[in-house]
Each structure stands twice: as structure tokens, then as C-alpha cells.
PDB file of C-alpha atoms in Angstrom:
ATOM      1  CA  UNK A   1      30.723  71.225   7.106  1.00 74.00           C
ATOM      2  CA  UNK A   2      28.999  71.365  10.510  1.00 90.00           C
ATOM      3  CA  UNK A   3      26.672  73.974  11.842  1.00 92.00           C
ATOM      4  CA  UNK A   4      27.706  75.941  14.997  1.00 94.00           C
ATOM      5  CA  UNK A   5      25.408  74.903  17.608  1.00 94.00           C
ATOM      6  CA  UNK A   6      26.067  77.207  20.661  1.00 94.00           C
ATOM      7  CA  UNK A   7      23.038  76.130  22.711  1.00 97.00           C
ATOM      8  CA  UNK A   8      23.316  72.531  22.508  1.00 97.00           C
ATOM      9  CA  UNK A   9      27.138  72.887  22.861  1.00 98.00           C
ATOM     10  CA  UNK A  10      26.617  74.849  26.190  1.00 98.00           C
ATOM     11  CA  UNK A  11      24.038  72.468  27.548  1.00 98.00           C
ATOM     12  CA  UNK A  12      25.710  69.371  26.522  1.00 98.00           C
ATOM     13  CA  UNK A  13      28.933  70.795  28.165  1.00 98.00           C
ATOM     14  CA  UNK A  14      26.925  71.740  31.174  1.00 98.00           C
ATOM     15  CA  UNK A  15      26.046  67.930  31.374  1.00 98.00           C
ATOM     16  CA  UNK A  16      29.486  66.754  31.091  1.00 98.00           C
ATOM     17  CA  UNK A  17      30.488  69.467  33.885  1.00 98.00           C
ATOM     18  CA  UNK A  18      27.644  67.766  36.025  1.00 98.00           C
ATOM     19  CA  UNK A  19      28.500  64.431  35.363  1.00 98.00           C
ATOM     20  CA  UNK A  20      32.379  65.175  36.739  1.00 98.00           C
ATOM     21  CA  UNK A  21      31.153  67.101  39.639  1.00 98.00           C
ATOM     22  CA  UNK A  22      28.812  64.247  40.567  1.00 98.00           C
ATOM     23  CA  UNK A  23      31.852  61.983  40.344  1.00 98.00           C
ATOM     24  CA  UNK A  24      33.594  64.132  42.740  1.00 98.00           C
ATOM     25  CA  UNK A  25      31.009  64.540  45.064  1.00 98.00           C
ATOM     26  CA  UNK A  26      29.994  60.887  45.204  1.00 98.00           C
ATOM     27  CA  UNK A  27      33.062  59.029  44.757  1.00 98.00           C
ATOM     28  CA  UNK A  28      35.765  61.747  45.183  1.00 98.00           C
ATOM     29  CA  UNK A  29      37.394  61.050  41.932  1.00 97.00           C
ATOM     30  CA  UNK A  30      38.237  62.838  38.761  1.00 97.00           C
ATOM     31  CA  UNK A  31      35.890  61.813  36.015  1.00 97.00           C
ATOM     32  CA  UNK A  32      38.876  61.142  33.337  1.00 97.00           C
ATOM     33  CA  UNK A  33      38.048  58.759  30.747  1.00 98.00           C
ATOM     34  CA  UNK A  34      41.320  57.485  29.873  1.00 98.00           C
ATOM     35  CA  UNK A  35      42.156  56.959  33.455  1.00 96.00           C
ATOM     36  CA  UNK A  36      38.940  54.963  33.927  1.00 97.00           C
ATOM     37  CA  UNK A  37      39.487  53.228  30.691  1.00 97.00           C
ATOM     38  CA  UNK A  38      43.260  52.113  31.195  1.00 97.00           C
ATOM     39  CA  UNK A  39      42.132  50.940  34.838  1.00 96.00           C
ATOM     40  CA  UNK A  40      39.515  48.406  33.178  1.00 96.00           C
ATOM     41  CA  UNK A  41      42.778  46.746  32.051  1.00 95.00           C
ATOM     42  CA  UNK A  42      45.004  44.361  34.199  1.00 91.00           C
ATOM     43  CA  UNK A  43      46.811  44.573  36.451  1.00 89.00           C
ATOM     44  CA  UNK A  44      44.134  46.043  38.748  1.00 90.00           C
ATOM     45  CA  UNK A  45      45.280  48.420  41.555  1.00 83.00           C
ATOM     46  CA  UNK A  46      41.864  48.826  43.485  1.00 87.00           C
ATOM     47  CA  UNK A  47      38.360  47.509  43.987  1.00 87.00           C
ATOM     48  CA  UNK A  48      36.543  49.797  41.843  1.00 91.00           C
ATOM     49  CA  UNK A  49      36.790  47.864  38.766  1.00 95.00           C
ATOM     50  CA  UNK A  50      33.212  46.901  38.246  1.00 96.00           C
ATOM     51  CA  UNK A  51      32.373  50.722  39.064  1.00 97.00           C
ATOM     52  CA  UNK A  52      34.558  51.933  36.223  1.00 97.00           C
ATOM     53  CA  UNK A  53      32.852  49.308  33.923  1.00 98.00           C
ATOM     54  CA  UNK A  54      29.471  50.528  34.815  1.00 98.00           C
ATOM     55  CA  UNK A  55      30.622  54.299  34.073  1.00 98.00           C
ATOM     56  CA  UNK A  56      31.861  53.173  30.660  1.00 98.00           C
ATOM     57  CA  UNK A  57      28.643  51.288  29.985  1.00 98.00           C
ATOM     58  CA  UNK A  58      26.738  54.449  31.052  1.00 98.00           C
ATOM     59  CA  UNK A  59      28.682  56.241  28.409  1.00 98.00           C
ATOM     60  CA  UNK A  60      27.834  53.760  25.623  1.00 98.00           C
ATOM     61  CA  UNK A  61      24.293  53.442  26.572  1.00 98.00           C
ATOM     62  CA  UNK A  62      23.889  57.420  26.184  1.00 98.00           C
ATOM     63  CA  UNK A  63      23.464  57.455  22.119  1.00 98.00           C
ATOM     64  CA  UNK A  64      21.406  54.199  22.388  1.00 97.00           C
ATOM     65  CA  UNK A  65      18.977  55.803  24.717  1.00 98.00           C
ATOM     66  CA  UNK A  66      18.526  59.035  22.641  1.00 97.00           C
ATOM     67  CA  UNK A  67      18.199  56.694  19.607  1.00 96.00           C
ATOM     68  CA  UNK A  68      15.428  54.871  21.386  1.00 96.00           C
ATOM     69  CA  UNK A  69      13.800  58.204  22.602  1.00 96.00           C
ATOM     70  CA  UNK A  70      14.146  60.335  19.277  1.00 96.00           C
ATOM     71  CA  UNK A  71      14.086  57.541  16.608  1.00 95.00           C
ATOM     72  CA  UNK A  72      17.217  58.919  15.284  1.00 95.00           C
ATOM     73  CA  UNK A  73      20.534  57.538  15.464  1.00 95.00           C
ATOM     74  CA  UNK A  74      23.008  60.187  16.658  1.00 95.00           C
ATOM     75  CA  UNK A  75      25.483  60.896  13.968  1.00 93.00           C
ATOM     76  CA  UNK A  76      29.374  59.872  13.772  1.00 94.00           C
ATOM     77  CA  UNK A  77      30.654  60.948  10.495  1.00 95.00           C
ATOM     78  CA  UNK A  78      34.082  59.642  10.108  1.00 96.00           C
ATOM     79  CA  UNK A  79      36.249  60.240   7.392  1.00 92.00           C
ATOM     80  CA  UNK A  80      39.349  58.503   8.368  1.00 94.00           C
ATOM     81  CA  UNK A  81      40.060  55.042   6.808  1.00 96.00           C
ATOM     82  CA  UNK A  82      40.808  52.036   8.887  1.00 97.00           C
ATOM     83  CA  UNK A  83      44.601  52.528   8.907  1.00 97.00           C
ATOM     84  CA  UNK A  84      44.460  55.954  10.114  1.00 98.00           C
ATOM     85  CA  UNK A  85      41.815  54.993  12.601  1.00 98.00           C
ATOM     86  CA  UNK A  86      43.911  52.561  13.961  1.00 98.00           C
ATOM     87  CA  UNK A  87      47.222  54.878  14.332  1.00 98.00           C
ATOM     88  CA  UNK A  88      44.963  57.901  15.775  1.00 98.00           C
ATOM     89  CA  UNK A  89      43.497  55.445  18.464  1.00 98.00           C
ATOM     90  CA  UNK A  90      47.057  54.076  19.350  1.00 98.00           C
ATOM     91  CA  UNK A  91      48.311  57.656  19.561  1.00 98.00           C
ATOM     92  CA  UNK A  92      45.316  58.917  21.622  1.00 98.00           C
ATOM     93  CA  UNK A  93      45.334  56.063  24.135  1.00 98.00           C
ATOM     94  CA  UNK A  94      49.428  56.309  24.469  1.00 98.00           C
ATOM     95  CA  UNK A  95      49.364  60.080  24.619  1.00 98.00           C
ATOM     96  CA  UNK A  96      46.434  60.360  27.294  1.00 98.00           C
ATOM     97  CA  UNK A  97      47.772  57.836  29.502  1.00 98.00           C
ATOM     98  CA  UNK A  98      51.390  58.688  29.288  1.00 98.00           C
ATOM     99  CA  UNK A  99      50.515  62.601  29.753  1.00 98.00           C
ATOM    100  CA  UNK A 100      48.109  61.654  32.703  1.00 96.00           C
ATOM    101  CA  UNK A 101      44.721  62.770  31.045  1.00 97.00           C
ATOM    102  CA  UNK A 102      42.846  63.651  28.001  1.00 96.00           C
ATOM    103  CA  UNK A 103      39.955  66.117  27.260  1.00 97.00           C
ATOM    104  CA  UNK A 104      38.152  64.961  30.408  1.00 97.00           C
ATOM    105  CA  UNK A 105      40.719  64.602  32.844  1.00 97.00           C
ATOM    106  CA  UNK A 106      43.108  67.472  31.965  1.00 98.00           C
ATOM    107  CA  UNK A 107      40.429  69.452  30.048  1.00 97.00           C
ATOM    108  CA  UNK A 108      37.160  69.462  32.100  1.00 98.00           C
ATOM    109  CA  UNK A 109      38.361  68.450  35.589  1.00 98.00           C
ATOM    110  CA  UNK A 110      41.750  69.654  35.295  1.00 98.00           C
ATOM    111  CA  UNK A 111      40.795  73.111  34.304  1.00 98.00           C
ATOM    112  CA  UNK A 112      37.918  73.248  36.922  1.00 98.00           C
ATOM    113  CA  UNK A 113      40.521  72.400  39.625  1.00 98.00           C
ATOM    114  CA  UNK A 114      42.867  75.473  38.294  1.00 98.00           C
ATOM    115  CA  UNK A 115      45.560  72.937  37.990  1.00 98.00           C
ATOM    116  CA  UNK A 116      48.607  74.321  36.347  1.00 98.00           C
ATOM    117  CA  UNK A 117      49.741  70.988  34.985  1.00 98.00           C
ATOM    118  CA  UNK A 118      46.335  70.765  33.372  1.00 98.00           C
ATOM    119  CA  UNK A 119      46.528  74.193  31.789  1.00 98.00           C
ATOM    120  CA  UNK A 120      49.854  73.096  30.197  1.00 98.00           C
ATOM    121  CA  UNK A 121      48.362  69.667  28.918  1.00 98.00           C
ATOM    122  CA  UNK A 122      45.377  71.565  27.259  1.00 98.00           C
ATOM    123  CA  UNK A 123      47.650  74.199  25.718  1.00 98.00           C
ATOM    124  CA  UNK A 124      49.844  71.447  24.079  1.00 98.00           C
ATOM    125  CA  UNK A 125      47.068  68.900  22.910  1.00 98.00           C
ATOM    126  CA  UNK A 126      45.183  71.873  21.378  1.00 98.00           C
ATOM    127  CA  UNK A 127      48.000  73.034  19.873  1.00 98.00           C
ATOM    128  CA  UNK A 128      49.465  69.680  18.373  1.00 98.00           C
ATOM    129  CA  UNK A 129      45.542  68.818  17.107  1.00 98.00           C
ATOM    130  CA  UNK A 130      45.215  72.314  15.430  1.00 98.00           C
ATOM    131  CA  UNK A 131      48.534  71.675  13.664  1.00 98.00           C
ATOM    132  CA  UNK A 132      47.722  68.020  12.766  1.00 98.00           C
ATOM    133  CA  UNK A 133      44.306  69.090  11.025  1.00 97.00           C
ATOM    134  CA  UNK A 134      46.288  71.884   9.276  1.00 97.00           C
ATOM    135  CA  UNK A 135      48.728  69.707   7.764  1.00 97.00           C
ATOM    136  CA  UNK A 136      46.360  66.704   6.978  1.00 95.00           C
ATOM    137  CA  UNK A 137      43.467  68.840   5.433  1.00 92.00           C
ATOM    138  CA  UNK A 138      45.482  71.613   3.882  1.00 90.00           C
ATOM    139  CA  UNK A 139      49.065  70.508   2.954  1.00 88.00           C
ATOM    140  CA  UNK A 140      48.444  66.870   2.291  1.00 84.00           C
ATOM    141  CA  UNK A 141      44.813  66.947   1.414  1.00 73.00           C
ATOM    142  CA  UNK A 142      43.783  63.879   3.223  1.00 69.00           C
TER     143      UNK A 142
ATOM    144  CA  UNK B   1      24.296  51.177  44.659  1.00 90.00           C
ATOM    145  CA  UNK B   2      27.739  52.109  43.680  1.00 95.00           C
ATOM    146  CA  UNK B   3      27.481  50.492  40.293  1.00 97.00           C
ATOM    147  CA  UNK B   4      23.928  52.089  39.682  1.00 98.00           C
ATOM    148  CA  UNK B   5      25.491  55.421  40.188  1.00 98.00           C
ATOM    149  CA  UNK B   6      28.565  54.860  38.107  1.00 98.00           C
ATOM    150  CA  UNK B   7      26.146  53.943  35.615  1.00 98.00           C
ATOM    151  CA  UNK B   8      24.102  57.010  35.828  1.00 98.00           C
ATOM    152  CA  UNK B   9      27.276  59.473  36.105  1.00 98.00           C
ATOM    153  CA  UNK B  10      28.388  57.880  33.055  1.00 98.00           C
ATOM    154  CA  UNK B  11      25.146  58.041  31.200  1.00 98.00           C
ATOM    155  CA  UNK B  12      24.947  61.922  32.011  1.00 98.00           C
ATOM    156  CA  UNK B  13      28.498  62.358  30.675  1.00 98.00           C
ATOM    157  CA  UNK B  14      27.506  60.346  27.554  1.00 98.00           C
ATOM    158  CA  UNK B  15      24.310  62.580  27.134  1.00 98.00           C
ATOM    159  CA  UNK B  16      26.473  65.589  27.354  1.00 98.00           C
ATOM    160  CA  UNK B  17      28.712  64.333  24.678  1.00 98.00           C
ATOM    161  CA  UNK B  18      25.997  63.489  22.281  1.00 98.00           C
ATOM    162  CA  UNK B  19      24.172  66.368  22.905  1.00 97.00           C
ATOM    163  CA  UNK B  20      26.870  68.971  22.478  1.00 97.00           C
ATOM    164  CA  UNK B  21      27.828  67.082  19.071  1.00 96.00           C
ATOM    165  CA  UNK B  22      31.360  65.913  20.416  1.00 96.00           C
ATOM    166  CA  UNK B  23      30.589  62.472  19.509  1.00 95.00           C
ATOM    167  CA  UNK B  24      30.467  63.321  15.966  1.00 97.00           C
ATOM    168  CA  UNK B  25      34.442  63.531  14.784  1.00 97.00           C
ATOM    169  CA  UNK B  26      33.554  65.690  11.798  1.00 97.00           C
ATOM    170  CA  UNK B  27      32.296  68.178  14.303  1.00 97.00           C
ATOM    171  CA  UNK B  28      35.390  68.156  16.433  1.00 98.00           C
ATOM    172  CA  UNK B  29      37.603  68.209  13.263  1.00 97.00           C
ATOM    173  CA  UNK B  30      35.946  71.237  11.983  1.00 97.00           C
ATOM    174  CA  UNK B  31      36.605  73.078  15.580  1.00 98.00           C
ATOM    175  CA  UNK B  32      40.161  72.034  15.185  1.00 98.00           C
ATOM    176  CA  UNK B  33      40.586  73.421  11.478  1.00 97.00           C
ATOM    177  CA  UNK B  34      41.278  76.983  12.219  1.00 95.00           C
ATOM    178  CA  UNK B  35      42.235  77.530   8.466  1.00 93.00           C
ATOM    179  CA  UNK B  36      38.380  77.188   7.748  1.00 92.00           C
ATOM    180  CA  UNK B  37      37.875  80.449   9.743  1.00 92.00           C
ATOM    181  CA  UNK B  38      38.225  82.705   6.515  1.00 91.00           C
ATOM    182  CA  UNK B  39      35.694  80.450   4.617  1.00 89.00           C
ATOM    183  CA  UNK B  40      33.163  80.307   7.171  1.00 88.00           C
ATOM    184  CA  UNK B  41      33.804  76.595   7.548  1.00 90.00           C
ATOM    185  CA  UNK B  42      34.940  76.999  11.285  1.00 96.00           C
ATOM    186  CA  UNK B  43      32.714  75.519  13.804  1.00 97.00           C
ATOM    187  CA  UNK B  44      33.368  77.122  17.254  1.00 97.00           C
ATOM    188  CA  UNK B  45      31.243  74.687  19.093  1.00 97.00           C
ATOM    189  CA  UNK B  46      33.736  72.786  20.993  1.00 98.00           C
ATOM    190  CA  UNK B  47      34.737  75.825  22.815  1.00 97.00           C
ATOM    191  CA  UNK B  48      31.195  76.278  23.961  1.00 98.00           C
ATOM    192  CA  UNK B  49      31.146  72.765  25.283  1.00 98.00           C
ATOM    193  CA  UNK B  50      34.333  73.297  27.188  1.00 98.00           C
ATOM    194  CA  UNK B  51      33.085  76.522  28.643  1.00 98.00           C
ATOM    195  CA  UNK B  52      29.773  75.162  29.648  1.00 98.00           C
ATOM    196  CA  UNK B  53      31.585  72.106  31.459  1.00 98.00           C
ATOM    197  CA  UNK B  54      34.344  74.119  33.081  1.00 98.00           C
ATOM    198  CA  UNK B  55      31.555  76.803  34.203  1.00 98.00           C
ATOM    199  CA  UNK B  56      29.756  73.865  36.166  1.00 98.00           C
ATOM    200  CA  UNK B  57      33.218  72.248  36.955  1.00 98.00           C
ATOM    201  CA  UNK B  58      34.445  75.463  38.837  1.00 98.00           C
ATOM    202  CA  UNK B  59      31.388  75.374  41.109  1.00 98.00           C
ATOM    203  CA  UNK B  60      31.926  71.744  42.187  1.00 98.00           C
ATOM    204  CA  UNK B  61      35.820  71.552  42.084  1.00 98.00           C
ATOM    205  CA  UNK B  62      36.002  74.717  43.982  1.00 98.00           C
ATOM    206  CA  UNK B  63      33.899  73.833  46.974  1.00 98.00           C
ATOM    207  CA  UNK B  64      33.351  69.990  47.240  1.00 98.00           C
ATOM    208  CA  UNK B  65      37.003  69.044  48.127  1.00 97.00           C
ATOM    209  CA  UNK B  66      36.514  70.979  51.464  1.00 97.00           C
ATOM    210  CA  UNK B  67      33.931  68.510  52.616  1.00 97.00           C
ATOM    211  CA  UNK B  68      35.247  66.085  54.958  1.00 97.00           C
ATOM    212  CA  UNK B  69      34.790  63.338  52.613  1.00 98.00           C
ATOM    213  CA  UNK B  70      32.964  62.334  49.566  1.00 98.00           C
ATOM    214  CA  UNK B  71      29.453  60.899  50.053  1.00 98.00           C
ATOM    215  CA  UNK B  72      30.373  57.281  49.351  1.00 97.00           C
ATOM    216  CA  UNK B  73      33.806  57.220  50.050  1.00 96.00           C
ATOM    217  CA  UNK B  74      36.337  57.844  52.852  1.00 96.00           C
ATOM    218  CA  UNK B  75      38.483  60.394  51.213  1.00 96.00           C
ATOM    219  CA  UNK B  76      39.084  62.160  48.119  1.00 97.00           C
ATOM    220  CA  UNK B  77      41.386  60.918  45.456  1.00 95.00           C
ATOM    221  CA  UNK B  78      42.708  63.940  43.425  1.00 96.00           C
ATOM    222  CA  UNK B  79      45.952  64.283  41.420  1.00 95.00           C
ATOM    223  CA  UNK B  80      48.884  65.894  43.662  1.00 94.00           C
ATOM    224  CA  UNK B  81      51.278  66.340  40.948  1.00 93.00           C
ATOM    225  CA  UNK B  82      52.512  69.725  40.600  1.00 94.00           C
ATOM    226  CA  UNK B  83      55.732  69.306  38.405  1.00 95.00           C
ATOM    227  CA  UNK B  84      55.596  70.357  34.782  1.00 96.00           C
ATOM    228  CA  UNK B  85      57.816  67.561  33.574  1.00 96.00           C
ATOM    229  CA  UNK B  86      58.787  65.781  30.208  1.00 97.00           C
ATOM    230  CA  UNK B  87      55.965  63.394  30.382  1.00 97.00           C
ATOM    231  CA  UNK B  88      53.298  66.177  30.550  1.00 98.00           C
ATOM    232  CA  UNK B  89      54.653  67.779  27.302  1.00 98.00           C
ATOM    233  CA  UNK B  90      55.067  64.523  25.318  1.00 98.00           C
ATOM    234  CA  UNK B  91      52.085  62.653  26.521  1.00 98.00           C
ATOM    235  CA  UNK B  92      49.589  65.536  25.346  1.00 98.00           C
ATOM    236  CA  UNK B  93      51.537  66.245  22.205  1.00 98.00           C
ATOM    237  CA  UNK B  94      51.090  62.661  21.067  1.00 98.00           C
ATOM    238  CA  UNK B  95      47.671  62.561  22.210  1.00 98.00           C
ATOM    239  CA  UNK B  96      46.941  65.648  20.199  1.00 98.00           C
ATOM    240  CA  UNK B  97      48.284  64.361  16.992  1.00 98.00           C
ATOM    241  CA  UNK B  98      46.072  61.378  17.401  1.00 98.00           C
ATOM    242  CA  UNK B  99      43.062  63.597  18.119  1.00 98.00           C
ATOM    243  CA  UNK B 100      43.639  65.457  15.017  1.00 98.00           C
ATOM    244  CA  UNK B 101      44.067  62.637  12.723  1.00 98.00           C
ATOM    245  CA  UNK B 102      40.668  61.087  13.390  1.00 98.00           C
ATOM    246  CA  UNK B 103      38.656  63.615  15.557  1.00 98.00           C
ATOM    247  CA  UNK B 104      38.225  61.204  18.490  1.00 98.00           C
ATOM    248  CA  UNK B 105      39.359  61.574  21.929  1.00 97.00           C
ATOM    249  CA  UNK B 106      38.613  58.904  24.518  1.00 98.00           C
ATOM    250  CA  UNK B 107      35.035  60.030  25.636  1.00 98.00           C
ATOM    251  CA  UNK B 108      33.696  60.448  22.316  1.00 98.00           C
ATOM    252  CA  UNK B 109      35.469  57.215  20.819  1.00 98.00           C
ATOM    253  CA  UNK B 110      33.503  55.028  23.624  1.00 98.00           C
ATOM    254  CA  UNK B 111      30.323  56.891  23.240  1.00 98.00           C
ATOM    255  CA  UNK B 112      30.379  56.609  19.600  1.00 97.00           C
ATOM    256  CA  UNK B 113      30.482  52.772  20.285  1.00 97.00           C
ATOM    257  CA  UNK B 114      26.678  53.204  21.202  1.00 97.00           C
ATOM    258  CA  UNK B 115      25.931  54.767  17.643  1.00 96.00           C
ATOM    259  CA  UNK B 116      26.968  51.522  16.199  1.00 95.00           C
ATOM    260  CA  UNK B 117      29.983  52.871  14.444  1.00 96.00           C
ATOM    261  CA  UNK B 118      32.334  50.246  13.526  1.00 97.00           C
ATOM    262  CA  UNK B 119      35.141  53.141  12.833  1.00 97.00           C
ATOM    263  CA  UNK B 120      34.688  54.133  16.447  1.00 98.00           C
ATOM    264  CA  UNK B 121      35.006  50.312  17.628  1.00 98.00           C
ATOM    265  CA  UNK B 122      38.321  50.159  15.488  1.00 98.00           C
ATOM    266  CA  UNK B 123      39.939  53.183  17.014  1.00 98.00           C
ATOM    267  CA  UNK B 124      38.786  52.014  20.490  1.00 98.00           C
ATOM    268  CA  UNK B 125      40.488  48.724  20.194  1.00 98.00           C
ATOM    269  CA  UNK B 126      43.631  50.688  19.076  1.00 98.00           C
ATOM    270  CA  UNK B 127      43.160  52.986  21.888  1.00 98.00           C
ATOM    271  CA  UNK B 128      42.889  50.488  24.608  1.00 98.00           C
ATOM    272  CA  UNK B 129      46.388  49.032  23.062  1.00 98.00           C
ATOM    273  CA  UNK B 130      47.872  52.436  23.271  1.00 98.00           C
ATOM    274  CA  UNK B 131      46.671  53.096  26.705  1.00 98.00           C
ATOM    275  CA  UNK B 132      48.230  49.658  27.855  1.00 98.00           C
ATOM    276  CA  UNK B 133      51.674  50.795  26.242  1.00 98.00           C
ATOM    277  CA  UNK B 134      51.201  54.276  27.612  1.00 98.00           C
ATOM    278  CA  UNK B 135      51.012  52.845  31.296  1.00 97.00           C
ATOM    279  CA  UNK B 136      54.056  50.691  30.577  1.00 97.00           C
ATOM    280  CA  UNK B 137      56.016  53.532  29.289  1.00 97.00           C
ATOM    281  CA  UNK B 138      55.155  55.751  32.325  1.00 94.00           C
ATOM    282  CA  UNK B 139      56.419  53.419  34.895  1.00 88.00           C
TER     283      UNK B 139
END
């Protein structure tokens, strides 16, 4: 059980939107995490690899900064076991790259661009994610 | 300068994910669990995160691409595809199943590395392998 937190959700969401807009304004690119992460793997197609690595390091630094400032480690409560984590990760990585985007690329940037493709993608992944949670939690009880 | 700016943008993105609670998979799964609605266990926060992000995003994405060029690049590199093809249905469908299995999508998985989560590390390794496979399959 986690508590509904509308204010921090809106403010945090606003920061995610701001970061995406900054990426567009400064570098003219989509802040899609799957697109950025996959281009960290060879073969390399352009010269922005170090920039992408710096972006990912910024992501990882965020909870460390909050941990340092508040003395409290941000929560990441995981119920899934190792096998499930491996399968989930492989599906998330494959699906995001094969479908040209994840929750950031299609979700935040795509919806903001009013891209028809992104509206379709978001509808599809929201639906299969909700069905997956329904089946695993309420049918299989895992 | 480019590196520092990339780092800063990543940091802001990550702070948004942590502050909104999205780096915590339990919170994500409790949004996706619509069956918990009647029992009061449903957590609608994720909708507010997406809403907050898209409100700010709309302002930027509807105006900035009209600039002559981005501040530190000579042109905008935005997606040009418009077709709804098989890949656009199959990819997100598979992505959603993985997202629902553990509550991690790519941003939160990488951000959660900074909380010292070994689970996030394990998932991230598999995710990078999946991404490499996804790129091969998309060729």
C-alpha cells in the first residue's frame, strides 16, 4: 500500500517535463531514456555518446543527492524475485527499443508533441501493464 | 559544457522521478493495479506525474521546434515517423508486460541504481541486454 501523493507527483512530474523541454531547447533531442540508454551500447552512430553517459550519471546521482541532503535513502520497494526481475528487465528493454520508446520518449515527449504514434504506444503499454498486474496479483497471487 | 548540461538535465529528470515517487516500483504497481480501486488501495499518483510532465512538456514542445535551431546544436533531431505499424503495437505490448511484472520502466530502473537497490541493478543489466536485442530485431 502506498499513499496517494498528488502534490509531490505534480511537482516531480513538472521537473520531468522541465528536463525534457531543456533537452529539446539545448540539444534539440527527445529525452527518451530507452533511446539514450541503447545508444550507450555499441555500435555508435554519432558523437554524443559521452553526453548520453553524463545524462545517465545525472539520473543515478539524483537519489544520491537527496540521500545526502535529507539523510534519508529514497525508497525502492521491490517485491519481485531475481528471476522475475531478469525477465521483466529483458521485456522492458526489448519492447522499449523495438517499439521506439518508453514512458519518457512516447509518454512524456511523444504526448507533448501530440504524436499520434505515441498516443497509440502509451495506450498499448498502459493496457498490457494493467493486465499483467491484474493477472499476476489477482489470478496468480504472485 | 555539453557534458555538464547533459548531467544537469539528467539530474533534474532523476530528481523529478524520485520526488514523484516513480523510482519506487511499489508505487508504480499500485497505480497499475486498477482492481484495488474498490478496496481503496489504488494509488493514482502516476497519472498526476504524467499530467505534470505533459503540461510543462506541451508548452516547450509546441513552441521550441519553431526556433531556428536548438541552443547547442545546428538542428532539431525529432522523430519523423507517422505510420502505425506492427512494431509500434508489438514493442509497447511487450514493454507493458515487463513494466507490470516488476514496476520498473527504464528511467526509474536507472534512477533506482542510485538508491543502492541490487534489484534495480539486476533488472538494469537484463534491460540493457533486452535493448541490444530489440535494436537487432528492429533492423
